[in-house]
């Protein structure tokens, strides 16, 4: 419990420190783009995707946040060093039956102490809509599993609709989902798209107002 309290305090301290640094950078007419401004806050938006909806959502969030962060694919980063390379993180993943991206889980488990105080927001992209009680409960379950290695949930959370393009699925995923739709959901297995650029941009703007700039 003490550890949890400390993590929260560390985060608030870091966020307020970073906010004032960013405001100072802006007031001098400087960009806070990490590659340009050496001493400015470095924020990464780290996402895990299989079929691209999470990548698109990450890009919309970044746009809403003012494009002053690095957008990184979890499959291309070094899990040993990434936590030390940035001051703040927004993390997001698609959901595929057994949960979020395996490398995201690996990172949160292996580098909990380094990364947890830096996570300012997190999101998932999934097929569950959250319109009814059962959907909300399922989404809570995805969040629980996503953040299982952490002491606390990140301070800002969101879920977004994803998409299903059957012709793009791997053979394994298509067979699995075909079976799931036919035998469990008892629904027609067809393409759908519930991605929501506006909602994602708005989430990015909210994060930015309170933490990045
Ligand atoms: C193999 C597979 C399993 C999925 N399982 C779930 C699930 O358990 N719950 C859910 O809400 N959505 C599920 N979905 C929907 C995905 O979350 C949705 O397609 C999302 O867009 C995936 O992110 P991505 O496009 O970035 O890969 C599944 C999709 C696939 C392809």
mmCIF file of C-alpha atoms and ligand atoms in Angstrom:
data_model
loop_
_atom_site.group_PDB
_atom_site.id
_atom_site.type_symbol
_atom_site.label_atom_id
_atom_site.label_comp_id
_atom_site.label_asym_id
_atom_site.label_seq_id
_atom_site.Cartn_x
_atom_site.Cartn_y
_atom_site.Cartn_z
ATOM 1 C CA UNK A 1 0.000 0.000 0.000
ATOM 2 C CA UNK A 2 2.885 2.318 0.890
ATOM 3 C CA UNK A 3 4.464 1.538 -2.473
ATOM 4 C CA UNK A 4 1.198 2.434 -4.247
ATOM 5 C CA UNK A 5 0.962 5.782 -2.473
ATOM 6 C CA UNK A 6 4.546 6.535 -3.320
ATOM 7 C CA UNK A 7 4.045 5.718 -7.020
ATOM 8 C CA UNK A 8 1.058 8.053 -7.243
ATOM 9 C CA UNK A 9 3.011 10.827 -5.516
ATOM 10 C CA UNK A 10 5.975 10.280 -7.853
ATOM 11 C CA UNK A 11 3.661 10.546 -10.846
ATOM 12 C CA UNK A 12 1.990 13.779 -9.669
ATOM 13 C CA UNK A 13 5.372 15.280 -8.904
ATOM 14 C CA UNK A 14 6.735 14.332 -12.321
ATOM 15 C CA UNK A 15 3.614 15.491 -14.192
ATOM 16 C CA UNK A 16 3.594 18.911 -12.519
ATOM 17 C CA UNK A 17 7.330 19.286 -13.118
ATOM 18 C CA UNK A 18 6.932 18.344 -16.768
ATOM 19 C CA UNK A 19 3.924 20.629 -17.225
ATOM 20 C CA UNK A 20 5.843 23.680 -16.106
ATOM 21 C CA UNK A 21 8.823 22.751 -18.288
ATOM 22 C CA UNK A 22 6.514 22.451 -21.302
ATOM 23 C CA UNK A 23 4.736 25.740 -20.610
ATOM 24 C CA UNK A 24 8.118 27.434 -20.325
ATOM 25 C CA UNK A 25 9.174 25.971 -23.679
ATOM 26 C CA UNK A 26 6.014 27.215 -25.364
ATOM 27 C CA UNK A 27 6.249 30.668 -23.851
ATOM 28 C CA UNK A 28 9.628 31.091 -25.519
ATOM 29 C CA UNK A 29 8.087 30.116 -28.830
ATOM 30 C CA UNK A 30 9.958 26.810 -28.925
ATOM 31 C CA UNK A 31 8.711 23.479 -30.119
ATOM 32 C CA UNK A 32 8.793 20.777 -27.464
ATOM 33 C CA UNK A 33 9.409 18.112 -30.099
ATOM 34 C CA UNK A 34 11.830 15.739 -28.328
ATOM 35 C CA UNK A 35 14.271 15.358 -31.216
ATOM 36 C CA UNK A 36 14.706 19.132 -31.495
ATOM 37 C CA UNK A 37 14.583 20.453 -27.947
ATOM 38 C CA UNK A 38 17.274 18.749 -25.886
ATOM 39 C CA UNK A 39 16.063 19.605 -22.406
ATOM 40 C CA UNK A 40 12.335 19.409 -22.998
ATOM 41 C CA UNK A 41 9.940 16.736 -21.863
ATOM 42 C CA UNK A 42 10.057 13.603 -23.924
ATOM 43 C CA UNK A 43 6.744 11.823 -24.280
ATOM 44 C CA UNK A 44 6.185 8.546 -26.111
ATOM 45 C CA UNK A 45 2.914 7.129 -27.285
ATOM 46 C CA UNK A 46 3.625 3.411 -27.275
ATOM 47 C CA UNK A 47 1.095 1.168 -28.999
ATOM 48 C CA UNK A 48 0.615 -2.520 -29.777
ATOM 49 C CA UNK A 49 -1.372 -3.543 -32.861
ATOM 50 C CA UNK A 50 -2.045 -6.558 -35.063
ATOM 51 C CA UNK A 51 -4.213 -5.137 -37.839
ATOM 52 C CA UNK A 52 -3.699 -1.365 -37.623
ATOM 53 C CA UNK A 53 -6.724 0.103 -35.802
ATOM 54 C CA UNK A 54 -4.624 0.736 -32.682
ATOM 55 C CA UNK A 55 -1.930 2.432 -34.760
ATOM 56 C CA UNK A 56 -4.539 4.700 -36.373
ATOM 57 C CA UNK A 57 -6.040 5.445 -32.960
ATOM 58 C CA UNK A 58 -2.561 6.261 -31.596
ATOM 59 C CA UNK A 59 -2.017 8.726 -34.456
ATOM 60 C CA UNK A 60 -5.372 10.448 -33.781
ATOM 61 C CA UNK A 61 -4.575 10.704 -30.076
ATOM 62 C CA UNK A 62 -1.183 12.217 -30.931
ATOM 63 C CA UNK A 63 -2.859 14.728 -33.238
ATOM 64 C CA UNK A 64 -5.245 15.742 -30.451
ATOM 65 C CA UNK A 65 -2.296 16.084 -28.087
ATOM 66 C CA UNK A 66 -0.583 18.494 -30.497
ATOM 67 C CA UNK A 67 1.801 16.055 -32.227
ATOM 68 C CA UNK A 68 4.504 16.810 -29.668
ATOM 69 C CA UNK A 69 5.277 13.193 -28.891
ATOM 70 C CA UNK A 70 6.943 10.173 -30.471
ATOM 71 C CA UNK A 71 4.602 7.441 -31.716
ATOM 72 C CA UNK A 72 6.257 4.050 -31.237
ATOM 73 C CA UNK A 73 5.270 0.519 -32.180
ATOM 74 C CA UNK A 74 5.939 -1.842 -29.243
ATOM 75 C CA UNK A 75 7.226 -4.425 -31.730
ATOM 76 C CA UNK A 76 10.095 -2.173 -32.783
ATOM 77 C CA UNK A 77 11.347 -0.818 -29.438
ATOM 78 C CA UNK A 78 14.008 -2.212 -27.124
ATOM 79 C CA UNK A 79 12.101 -3.290 -24.007
ATOM 80 C CA UNK A 80 15.251 -3.001 -21.894
ATOM 81 C CA UNK A 81 15.896 0.677 -22.596
ATOM 82 C CA UNK A 82 12.594 2.260 -23.636
ATOM 83 C CA UNK A 83 11.440 3.136 -20.088
ATOM 84 C CA UNK A 84 14.593 5.220 -19.513
ATOM 85 C CA UNK A 85 14.436 7.039 -22.838
ATOM 86 C CA UNK A 86 11.238 9.020 -22.126
ATOM 87 C CA UNK A 87 9.852 11.174 -19.314
ATOM 88 C CA UNK A 88 6.200 10.289 -19.919
ATOM 89 C CA UNK A 89 4.298 7.523 -21.653
ATOM 90 C CA UNK A 90 0.858 7.031 -23.123
ATOM 91 C CA UNK A 91 0.375 3.300 -23.688
ATOM 92 C CA UNK A 92 -2.264 1.564 -25.771
ATOM 93 C CA UNK A 93 -3.079 -1.823 -27.202
ATOM 94 C CA UNK A 94 -5.610 -3.755 -29.212
ATOM 95 C CA UNK A 95 -7.428 -6.624 -27.488
ATOM 96 C CA UNK A 96 -7.283 -10.141 -28.951
ATOM 97 C CA UNK A 97 -9.028 -12.868 -26.917
ATOM 98 C CA UNK A 98 -6.188 -13.466 -24.496
ATOM 99 C CA UNK A 99 -5.733 -9.746 -23.834
ATOM 100 C CA UNK A 100 -3.379 -6.972 -24.895
ATOM 101 C CA UNK A 101 -0.121 -7.170 -26.872
ATOM 102 C CA UNK A 102 2.292 -9.663 -25.344
ATOM 103 C CA UNK A 103 5.243 -7.257 -25.518
ATOM 104 C CA UNK A 104 3.217 -4.591 -23.685
ATOM 105 C CA UNK A 105 2.623 -7.098 -20.885
ATOM 106 C CA UNK A 106 6.322 -8.017 -20.903
ATOM 107 C CA UNK A 107 7.358 -4.369 -20.621
ATOM 108 C CA UNK A 108 4.979 -3.575 -17.745
ATOM 109 C CA UNK A 109 6.070 -6.714 -15.877
ATOM 110 C CA UNK A 110 9.817 -6.408 -16.414
ATOM 111 C CA UNK A 111 10.147 -2.620 -15.951
ATOM 112 C CA UNK A 112 7.304 -1.815 -13.536
ATOM 113 C CA UNK A 113 9.273 0.515 -11.256
ATOM 114 C CA UNK A 114 10.861 2.467 -14.105
ATOM 115 C CA UNK A 115 7.790 2.905 -16.269
ATOM 116 C CA UNK A 116 4.794 3.056 -13.925
ATOM 117 C CA UNK A 117 5.444 6.566 -12.518
ATOM 118 C CA UNK A 118 5.803 7.834 -16.102
ATOM 119 C CA UNK A 119 2.526 6.484 -17.509
ATOM 120 C CA UNK A 120 0.164 9.441 -17.838
ATOM 121 C CA UNK A 121 -2.590 7.698 -19.815
ATOM 122 C CA UNK A 122 -3.574 4.376 -21.331
ATOM 123 C CA UNK A 123 -6.121 3.059 -23.801
ATOM 124 C CA UNK A 124 -7.413 -0.095 -25.412
ATOM 125 C CA UNK A 125 -8.934 -0.670 -28.840
ATOM 126 C CA UNK A 126 -11.458 -3.492 -28.971
ATOM 127 C CA UNK A 127 -14.654 -4.884 -30.435
ATOM 128 C CA UNK A 128 -16.645 -4.585 -27.223
ATOM 129 C CA UNK A 129 -18.723 -1.416 -27.244
ATOM 130 C CA UNK A 130 -19.351 -0.751 -23.570
ATOM 131 C CA UNK A 131 -22.918 0.266 -24.389
ATOM 132 C CA UNK A 132 -24.470 -2.162 -21.929
ATOM 133 C CA UNK A 133 -23.559 -3.449 -18.481
ATOM 134 C CA UNK A 134 -22.031 -6.681 -19.778
ATOM 135 C CA UNK A 135 -19.842 -4.769 -22.253
ATOM 136 C CA UNK A 136 -18.663 -2.339 -19.561
ATOM 137 C CA UNK A 137 -17.776 -5.272 -17.328
ATOM 138 C CA UNK A 138 -15.831 -6.976 -20.113
ATOM 139 C CA UNK A 139 -13.876 -3.772 -20.782
ATOM 140 C CA UNK A 140 -13.078 -3.452 -17.071
ATOM 141 C CA UNK A 141 -11.706 -7.000 -17.293
ATOM 142 C CA UNK A 142 -9.457 -6.021 -20.222
ATOM 143 C CA UNK A 143 -8.145 -3.038 -18.229
ATOM 144 C CA UNK A 144 -7.582 -5.276 -15.185
ATOM 145 C CA UNK A 145 -5.489 -7.680 -17.214
ATOM 146 C CA UNK A 146 -3.630 -4.903 -19.034
ATOM 147 C CA UNK A 147 -2.575 -3.221 -15.784
ATOM 148 C CA UNK A 148 -2.144 -6.377 -13.719
ATOM 149 C CA UNK A 149 1.654 -5.870 -13.340
ATOM 150 C CA UNK A 150 1.199 -2.275 -12.048
ATOM 151 C CA UNK A 151 0.493 -1.081 -8.515
ATOM 152 C CA UNK A 152 -2.188 1.353 -9.718
ATOM 153 C CA UNK A 153 -4.188 1.958 -12.850
ATOM 154 C CA UNK A 154 -2.877 4.844 -14.986
ATOM 155 C CA UNK A 155 -4.605 8.158 -14.174
ATOM 156 C CA UNK A 156 -6.381 8.596 -17.530
ATOM 157 C CA UNK A 157 -8.054 5.696 -19.307
ATOM 158 C CA UNK A 158 -10.059 5.300 -22.489
ATOM 159 C CA UNK A 159 -11.398 2.557 -24.715
ATOM 160 C CA UNK A 160 -12.052 2.924 -28.425
ATOM 161 C CA UNK A 161 -13.788 0.863 -31.081
ATOM 162 C CA UNK A 162 -11.544 -1.090 -33.425
ATOM 163 C CA UNK A 163 -12.278 -2.791 -36.725
ATOM 164 C CA UNK A 164 -12.518 -6.196 -38.331
ATOM 165 C CA UNK A 165 -11.446 -6.686 -41.929
ATOM 166 C CA UNK A 166 -11.824 -10.404 -42.569
ATOM 167 C CA UNK A 167 -9.703 -10.448 -45.728
ATOM 168 C CA UNK A 168 -6.740 -9.078 -43.710
ATOM 169 C CA UNK A 169 -6.894 -11.635 -40.866
ATOM 170 C CA UNK A 170 -4.271 -14.349 -40.535
ATOM 171 C CA UNK A 171 -5.535 -17.854 -41.273
ATOM 172 C CA UNK A 172 -5.341 -18.708 -37.564
ATOM 173 C CA UNK A 173 -7.292 -15.602 -36.420
ATOM 174 C CA UNK A 174 -9.912 -15.996 -39.156
ATOM 175 C CA UNK A 175 -10.631 -19.623 -38.211
ATOM 176 C CA UNK A 176 -10.758 -18.804 -34.526
ATOM 177 C CA UNK A 177 -13.129 -15.861 -35.014
ATOM 178 C CA UNK A 178 -15.302 -17.684 -37.516
ATOM 179 C CA UNK A 179 -15.848 -20.366 -34.916
ATOM 180 C CA UNK A 180 -16.408 -17.782 -32.146
ATOM 181 C CA UNK A 181 -19.012 -15.840 -34.128
ATOM 182 C CA UNK A 182 -20.834 -18.967 -35.297
ATOM 183 C CA UNK A 183 -20.877 -21.008 -32.082
ATOM 184 C CA UNK A 184 -20.610 -18.492 -29.224
ATOM 185 C CA UNK A 185 -21.982 -15.164 -30.457
ATOM 186 C CA UNK A 186 -24.337 -16.856 -32.935
ATOM 187 C CA UNK A 187 -23.943 -13.868 -35.219
ATOM 188 C CA UNK A 188 -22.903 -13.409 -38.827
ATOM 189 C CA UNK A 189 -19.145 -13.052 -39.155
ATOM 190 C CA UNK A 190 -18.666 -9.916 -41.257
ATOM 191 C CA UNK A 191 -16.496 -6.803 -41.510
ATOM 192 C CA UNK A 192 -17.109 -3.928 -39.106
ATOM 193 C CA UNK A 193 -15.420 -0.614 -38.325
ATOM 194 C CA UNK A 194 -16.016 1.284 -35.101
ATOM 195 C CA UNK A 195 -12.865 3.375 -35.097
ATOM 196 C CA UNK A 196 -13.544 6.900 -33.883
ATOM 197 C CA UNK A 197 -10.985 9.576 -34.848
ATOM 198 C CA UNK A 198 -12.948 12.324 -33.107
ATOM 199 C CA UNK A 199 -13.092 10.526 -29.747
ATOM 200 C CA UNK A 200 -9.392 9.630 -29.994
ATOM 201 C CA UNK A 201 -8.387 13.239 -30.797
ATOM 202 C CA UNK A 202 -10.473 14.466 -27.918
ATOM 203 C CA UNK A 203 -8.729 12.032 -25.533
ATOM 204 C CA UNK A 204 -5.358 13.304 -26.810
ATOM 205 C CA UNK A 205 -6.436 16.903 -26.233
ATOM 206 C CA UNK A 206 -7.491 16.119 -22.668
ATOM 207 C CA UNK A 207 -4.169 14.439 -21.896
ATOM 208 C CA UNK A 208 -2.292 17.345 -23.405
ATOM 209 C CA UNK A 209 -4.207 19.987 -21.425
ATOM 210 C CA UNK A 210 -3.404 18.345 -18.129
ATOM 211 C CA UNK A 211 0.004 16.753 -18.603
ATOM 212 C CA UNK A 212 1.966 17.398 -21.784
ATOM 213 C CA UNK A 213 1.689 21.121 -22.414
HETATM 214 C C1 LIG B 1 -8.087 -12.708 -33.163
HETATM 215 C C2 LIG B 1 -8.921 -11.593 -32.629
HETATM 216 C C3 LIG B 1 -9.479 -11.694 -31.375
HETATM 217 C C4 LIG B 1 -10.250 -10.649 -30.847
HETATM 218 N N1 LIG B 1 -10.754 -10.766 -29.580
HETATM 219 C C5 LIG B 1 -11.457 -9.736 -29.051
HETATM 220 C C6 LIG B 1 -11.953 -9.823 -27.721
HETATM 221 O O1 LIG B 1 -11.750 -10.796 -27.010
HETATM 222 N N2 LIG B 1 -12.665 -8.772 -27.250
HETATM 223 C C7 LIG B 1 -12.920 -7.652 -27.993
HETATM 224 O O2 LIG B 1 -13.560 -6.736 -27.499
HETATM 225 N N3 LIG B 1 -12.434 -7.544 -29.249
HETATM 226 C C8 LIG B 1 -11.714 -8.555 -29.795
HETATM 227 N N4 LIG B 1 -11.243 -8.455 -31.072
HETATM 228 C C9 LIG B 1 -11.468 -7.222 -31.851
HETATM 229 C C10 LIG B 1 -10.201 -6.377 -31.835
HETATM 230 O O3 LIG B 1 -9.999 -5.827 -30.563
HETATM 231 C C11 LIG B 1 -10.290 -5.297 -32.897
HETATM 232 O O4 LIG B 1 -10.277 -5.933 -34.149
HETATM 233 C C12 LIG B 1 -9.171 -4.283 -32.830
HETATM 234 O O5 LIG B 1 -9.313 -3.410 -33.934
HETATM 235 C C13 LIG B 1 -7.792 -4.923 -32.803
HETATM 236 O O6 LIG B 1 -6.774 -3.958 -32.841
HETATM 237 P P1 LIG B 1 -5.780 -3.827 -34.094
HETATM 238 O O7 LIG B 1 -6.635 -3.527 -35.316
HETATM 239 O O8 LIG B 1 -4.882 -2.722 -33.717
HETATM 240 O O9 LIG B 1 -5.061 -5.152 -34.250
HETATM 241 C C14 LIG B 1 -10.485 -9.487 -31.624
HETATM 242 C C15 LIG B 1 -9.927 -9.387 -32.907
HETATM 243 C C16 LIG B 1 -9.142 -10.417 -33.410
HETATM 244 C C17 LIG B 1 -8.562 -10.285 -34.783
#
